[in-house]
Short mmCIF file of C-alpha atoms in Angstrom, two decimals:
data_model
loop_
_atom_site.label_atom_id
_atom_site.label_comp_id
_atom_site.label_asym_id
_atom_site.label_seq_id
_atom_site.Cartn_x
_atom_site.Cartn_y
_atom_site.Cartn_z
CA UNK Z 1 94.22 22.00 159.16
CA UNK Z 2 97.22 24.07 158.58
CA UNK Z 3 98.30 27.60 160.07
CA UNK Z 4 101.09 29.13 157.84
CA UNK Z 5 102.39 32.20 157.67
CA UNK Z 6 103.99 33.89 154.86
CA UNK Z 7 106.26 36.72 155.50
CA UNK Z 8 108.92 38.39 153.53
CA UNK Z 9 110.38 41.85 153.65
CA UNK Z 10 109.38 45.12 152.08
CA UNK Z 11 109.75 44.17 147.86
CA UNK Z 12 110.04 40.60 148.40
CA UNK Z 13 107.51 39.29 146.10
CA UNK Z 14 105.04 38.06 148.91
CA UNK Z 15 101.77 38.70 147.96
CA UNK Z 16 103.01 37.14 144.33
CA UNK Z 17 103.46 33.81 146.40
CA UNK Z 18 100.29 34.62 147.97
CA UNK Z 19 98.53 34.78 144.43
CA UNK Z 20 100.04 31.61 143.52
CA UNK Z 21 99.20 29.92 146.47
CA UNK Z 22 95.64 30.54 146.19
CA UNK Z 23 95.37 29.46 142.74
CA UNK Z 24 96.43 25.83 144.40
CA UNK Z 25 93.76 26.98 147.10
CA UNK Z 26 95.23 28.36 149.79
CA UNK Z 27 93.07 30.44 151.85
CA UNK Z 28 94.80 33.68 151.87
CA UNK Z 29 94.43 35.85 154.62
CA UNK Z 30 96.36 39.40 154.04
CA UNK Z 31 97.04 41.23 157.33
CA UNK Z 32 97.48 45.10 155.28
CA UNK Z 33 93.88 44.14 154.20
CA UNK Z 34 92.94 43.52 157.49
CA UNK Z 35 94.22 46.10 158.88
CA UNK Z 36 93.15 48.91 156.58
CA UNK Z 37 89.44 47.03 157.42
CA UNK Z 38 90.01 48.00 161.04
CA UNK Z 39 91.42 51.43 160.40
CA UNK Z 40 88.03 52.31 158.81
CA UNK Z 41 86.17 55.01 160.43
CA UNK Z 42 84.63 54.11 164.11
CA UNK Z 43 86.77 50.50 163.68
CA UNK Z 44 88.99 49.66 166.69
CA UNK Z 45 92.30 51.05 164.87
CA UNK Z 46 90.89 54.12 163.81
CA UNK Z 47 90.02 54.75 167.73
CA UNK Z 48 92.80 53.60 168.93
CA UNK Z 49 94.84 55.79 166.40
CA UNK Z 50 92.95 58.91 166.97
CA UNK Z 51 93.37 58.38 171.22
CA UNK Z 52 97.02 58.35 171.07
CA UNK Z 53 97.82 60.52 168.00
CA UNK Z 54 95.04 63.36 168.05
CA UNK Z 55 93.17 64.63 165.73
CA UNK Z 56 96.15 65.48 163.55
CA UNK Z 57 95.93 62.01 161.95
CA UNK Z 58 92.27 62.81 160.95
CA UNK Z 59 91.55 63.89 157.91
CA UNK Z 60 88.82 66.67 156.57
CA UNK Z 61 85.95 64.03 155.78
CA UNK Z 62 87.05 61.73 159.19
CA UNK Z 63 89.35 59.13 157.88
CA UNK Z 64 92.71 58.48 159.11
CA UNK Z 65 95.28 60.48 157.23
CA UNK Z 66 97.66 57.64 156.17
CA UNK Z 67 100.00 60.03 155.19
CA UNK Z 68 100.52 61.53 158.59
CA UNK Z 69 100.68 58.03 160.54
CA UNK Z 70 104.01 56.93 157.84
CA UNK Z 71 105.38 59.78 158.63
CA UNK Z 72 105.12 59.36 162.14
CA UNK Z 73 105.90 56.24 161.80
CA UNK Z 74 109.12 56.15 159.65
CA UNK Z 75 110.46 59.83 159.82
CA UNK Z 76 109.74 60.13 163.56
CA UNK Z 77 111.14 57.13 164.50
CA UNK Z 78 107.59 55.49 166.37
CA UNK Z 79 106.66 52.30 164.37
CA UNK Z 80 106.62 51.00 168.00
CA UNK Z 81 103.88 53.09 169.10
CA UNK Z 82 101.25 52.43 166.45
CA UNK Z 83 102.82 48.82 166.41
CA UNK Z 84 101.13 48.55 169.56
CA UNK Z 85 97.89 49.97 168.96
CA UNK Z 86 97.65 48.03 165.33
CA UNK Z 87 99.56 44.66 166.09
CA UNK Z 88 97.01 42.43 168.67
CA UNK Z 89 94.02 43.86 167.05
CA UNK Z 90 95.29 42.59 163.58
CA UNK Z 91 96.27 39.31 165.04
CA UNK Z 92 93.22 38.89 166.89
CA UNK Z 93 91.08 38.88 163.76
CA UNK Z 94 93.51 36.98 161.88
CA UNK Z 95 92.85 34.45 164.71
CA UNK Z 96 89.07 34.68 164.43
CA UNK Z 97 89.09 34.70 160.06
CA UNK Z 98 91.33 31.28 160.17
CA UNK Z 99 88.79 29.36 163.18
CA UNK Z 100 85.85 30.30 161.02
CA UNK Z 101 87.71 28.91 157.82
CA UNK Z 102 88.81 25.79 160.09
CA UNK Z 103 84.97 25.07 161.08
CA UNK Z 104 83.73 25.13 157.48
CA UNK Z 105 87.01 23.20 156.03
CA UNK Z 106 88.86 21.12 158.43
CA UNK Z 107 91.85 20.33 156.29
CA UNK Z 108 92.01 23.78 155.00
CA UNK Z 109 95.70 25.45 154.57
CA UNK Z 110 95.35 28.79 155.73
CA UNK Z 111 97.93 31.48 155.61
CA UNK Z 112 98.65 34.62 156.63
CA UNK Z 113 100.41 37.18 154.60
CA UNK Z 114 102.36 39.53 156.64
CA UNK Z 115 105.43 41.28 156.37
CA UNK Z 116 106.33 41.80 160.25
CA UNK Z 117 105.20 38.36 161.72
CA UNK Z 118 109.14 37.88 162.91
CA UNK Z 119 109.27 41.36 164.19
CA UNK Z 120 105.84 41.95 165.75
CA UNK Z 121 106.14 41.51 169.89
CA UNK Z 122 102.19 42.31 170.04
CA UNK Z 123 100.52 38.74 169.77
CA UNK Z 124 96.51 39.15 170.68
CA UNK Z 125 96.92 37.39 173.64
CA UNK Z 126 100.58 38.10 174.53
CA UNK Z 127 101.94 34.92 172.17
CA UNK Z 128 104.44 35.40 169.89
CA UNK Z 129 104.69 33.27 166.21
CA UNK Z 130 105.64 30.13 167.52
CA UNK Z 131 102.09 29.61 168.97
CA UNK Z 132 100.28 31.08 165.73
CA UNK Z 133 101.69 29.01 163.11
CA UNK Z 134 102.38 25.61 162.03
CA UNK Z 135 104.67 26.31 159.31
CA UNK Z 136 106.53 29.76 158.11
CA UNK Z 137 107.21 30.39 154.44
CA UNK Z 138 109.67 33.28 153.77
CA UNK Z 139 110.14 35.14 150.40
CA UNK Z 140 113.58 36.57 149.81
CA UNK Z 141 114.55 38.80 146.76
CA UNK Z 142 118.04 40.79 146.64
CA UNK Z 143 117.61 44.35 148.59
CA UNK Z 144 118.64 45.87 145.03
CA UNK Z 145 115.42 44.21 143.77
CA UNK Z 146 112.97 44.70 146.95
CA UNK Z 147 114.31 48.54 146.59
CA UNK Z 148 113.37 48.39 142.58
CA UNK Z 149 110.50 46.98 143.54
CA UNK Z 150 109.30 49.39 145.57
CA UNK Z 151 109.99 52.73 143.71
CA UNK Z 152 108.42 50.70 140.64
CA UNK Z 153 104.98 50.20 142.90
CA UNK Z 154 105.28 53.77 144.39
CA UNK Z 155 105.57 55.44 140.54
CA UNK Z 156 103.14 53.15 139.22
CA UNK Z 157 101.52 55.15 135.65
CA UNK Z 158 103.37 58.36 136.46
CA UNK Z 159 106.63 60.06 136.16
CA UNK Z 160 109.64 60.57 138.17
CA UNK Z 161 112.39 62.80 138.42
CA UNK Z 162 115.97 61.81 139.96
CA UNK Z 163 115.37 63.11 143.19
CA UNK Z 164 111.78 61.64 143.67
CA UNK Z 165 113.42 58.45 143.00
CA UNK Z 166 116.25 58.74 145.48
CA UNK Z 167 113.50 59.75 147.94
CA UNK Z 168 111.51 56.98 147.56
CA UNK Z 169 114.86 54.48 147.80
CA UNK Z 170 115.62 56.10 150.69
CA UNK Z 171 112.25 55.50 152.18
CA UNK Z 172 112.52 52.08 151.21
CA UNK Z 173 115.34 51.33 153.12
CA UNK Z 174 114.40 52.97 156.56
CA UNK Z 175 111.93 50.99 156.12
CA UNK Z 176 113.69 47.29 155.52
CA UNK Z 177 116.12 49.05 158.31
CA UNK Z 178 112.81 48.21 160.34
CA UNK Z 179 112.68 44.66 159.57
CA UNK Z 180 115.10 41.71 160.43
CA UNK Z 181 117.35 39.92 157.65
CA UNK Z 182 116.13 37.69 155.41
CA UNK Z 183 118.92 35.67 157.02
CA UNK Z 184 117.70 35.45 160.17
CA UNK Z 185 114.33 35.20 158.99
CA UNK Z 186 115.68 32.10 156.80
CA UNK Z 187 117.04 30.39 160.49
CA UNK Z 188 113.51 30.56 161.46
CA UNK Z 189 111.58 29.21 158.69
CA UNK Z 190 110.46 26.16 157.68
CA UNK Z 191 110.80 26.81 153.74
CA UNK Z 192 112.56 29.67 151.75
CA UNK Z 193 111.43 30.81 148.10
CA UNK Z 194 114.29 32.99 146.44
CA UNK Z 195 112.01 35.52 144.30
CA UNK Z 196 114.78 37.47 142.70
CA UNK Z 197 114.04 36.50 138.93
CA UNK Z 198 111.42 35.33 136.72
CA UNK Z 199 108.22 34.99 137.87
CA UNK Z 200 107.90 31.39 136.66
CA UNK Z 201 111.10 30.49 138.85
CA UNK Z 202 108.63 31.37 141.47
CA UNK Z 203 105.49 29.38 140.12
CA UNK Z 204 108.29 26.54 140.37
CA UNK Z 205 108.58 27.00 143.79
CA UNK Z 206 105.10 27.06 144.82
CA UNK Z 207 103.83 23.84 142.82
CA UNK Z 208 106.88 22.23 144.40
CA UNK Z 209 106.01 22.90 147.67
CA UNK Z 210 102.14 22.88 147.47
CA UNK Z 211 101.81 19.33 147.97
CA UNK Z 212 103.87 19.08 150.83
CA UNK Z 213 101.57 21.57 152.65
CA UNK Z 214 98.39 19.64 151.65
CA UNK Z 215 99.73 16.68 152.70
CA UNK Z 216 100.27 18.41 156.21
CA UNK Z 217 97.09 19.84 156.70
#
């Protein structure tokens, strides 16, 4: 068996990787997933959200408002807060998804797609990375590119003016201001793919290194 986790920052080209990976057959665990699982209404999140926040992050028909919580999150300046609430409930599933792939498929390669498994200080039972993972993969791009990126997901099949786009760039990078460098990220990992170009520069990258992970596990 094999724990890896896959991290890159915001416009990085990770769940691309991901997608690739699978296709080899990774078993691809994606902690945004998880998490908006867990943020569903009555889930632990969603509680946990509601008891700190109010009822200001609740929507007319009960859900969480996910609007409200990025704002509070990245204009207010308290990632940290729902961080904490989010972060070991997250991890402690992840935990639970990979065992139950482990007991079915011994020499599985499981990995978990996250973009904050560097930055996160809210391990499920205190532990940070080191004890949650066998092997990290990160996925850089140029910030020019993560920030293109970004705007091009955000104004996906619509129309935007100037200033919408300079909004959205500028939401991009508070965010990345959130995350660690993909150079220190790089210090820490076991394997780097650059994902700044083609896609099949990528594919390259992922049936090189494929084997090596199998071979692992």
């Amino acid at each position: 068996m094999l724990r890896v986790g896959l991290t890159g920052g915001l416009g990085s080209g990770k769940s691309t990787a991901a997608k690739l990976f699978a296709v080899h057959g990774a078993h691809i665990l994606q902690s945004d997933a998880i998490g908006r699982e867990l943020m569903e209404l009555g889930q632990p999140i969603y509680i946990g959200m509601v008891d700190h926040f109010g009822p200001g992050v609740v929507l007319a028909d009960g859900t969480l408002d996910r609007a409200a919580l990025a704002r509070i999150a990245f204009t207010e300046g308290r990632v940290e807060e729902l961080n904490a609430i989010a972060h070991p409930l997250v991890i402690a599933r992840q935990m639970e998804l990979t065992e139950k792939i482990f007991q079915q498929e011994p020499h599985a390669v499981v990995m978990v797609e996250s973009a904050l498994i560097f930055e996160t200080r809210y391990g499920a039972d205190g532990s940070r990375w080191q004890s949650r993972f066998d092997r990290i993969i990160l996925v850089t791009a140029p910030e020019k590119v993560k920030i293109a990126r970004f705007v091009a997901r955000c104004s996906t099949g619509r129309m935007i003016s100037e200033e919408q786009r300079a909004e959205l760039e500028a939401e991009a990078r508070r965010r990345l201001a959130q995350q660690i460098s993909d150079e220190q990220k790089s210090a820490l990992s076991d394997y780097v793919l650059t994902n700044g170009g083609a896609l099949t520069e990528l594919e390259w990258q992922v049936d090189q290194l494929w084997p090596i992970l199998e071979t692992a596990a």
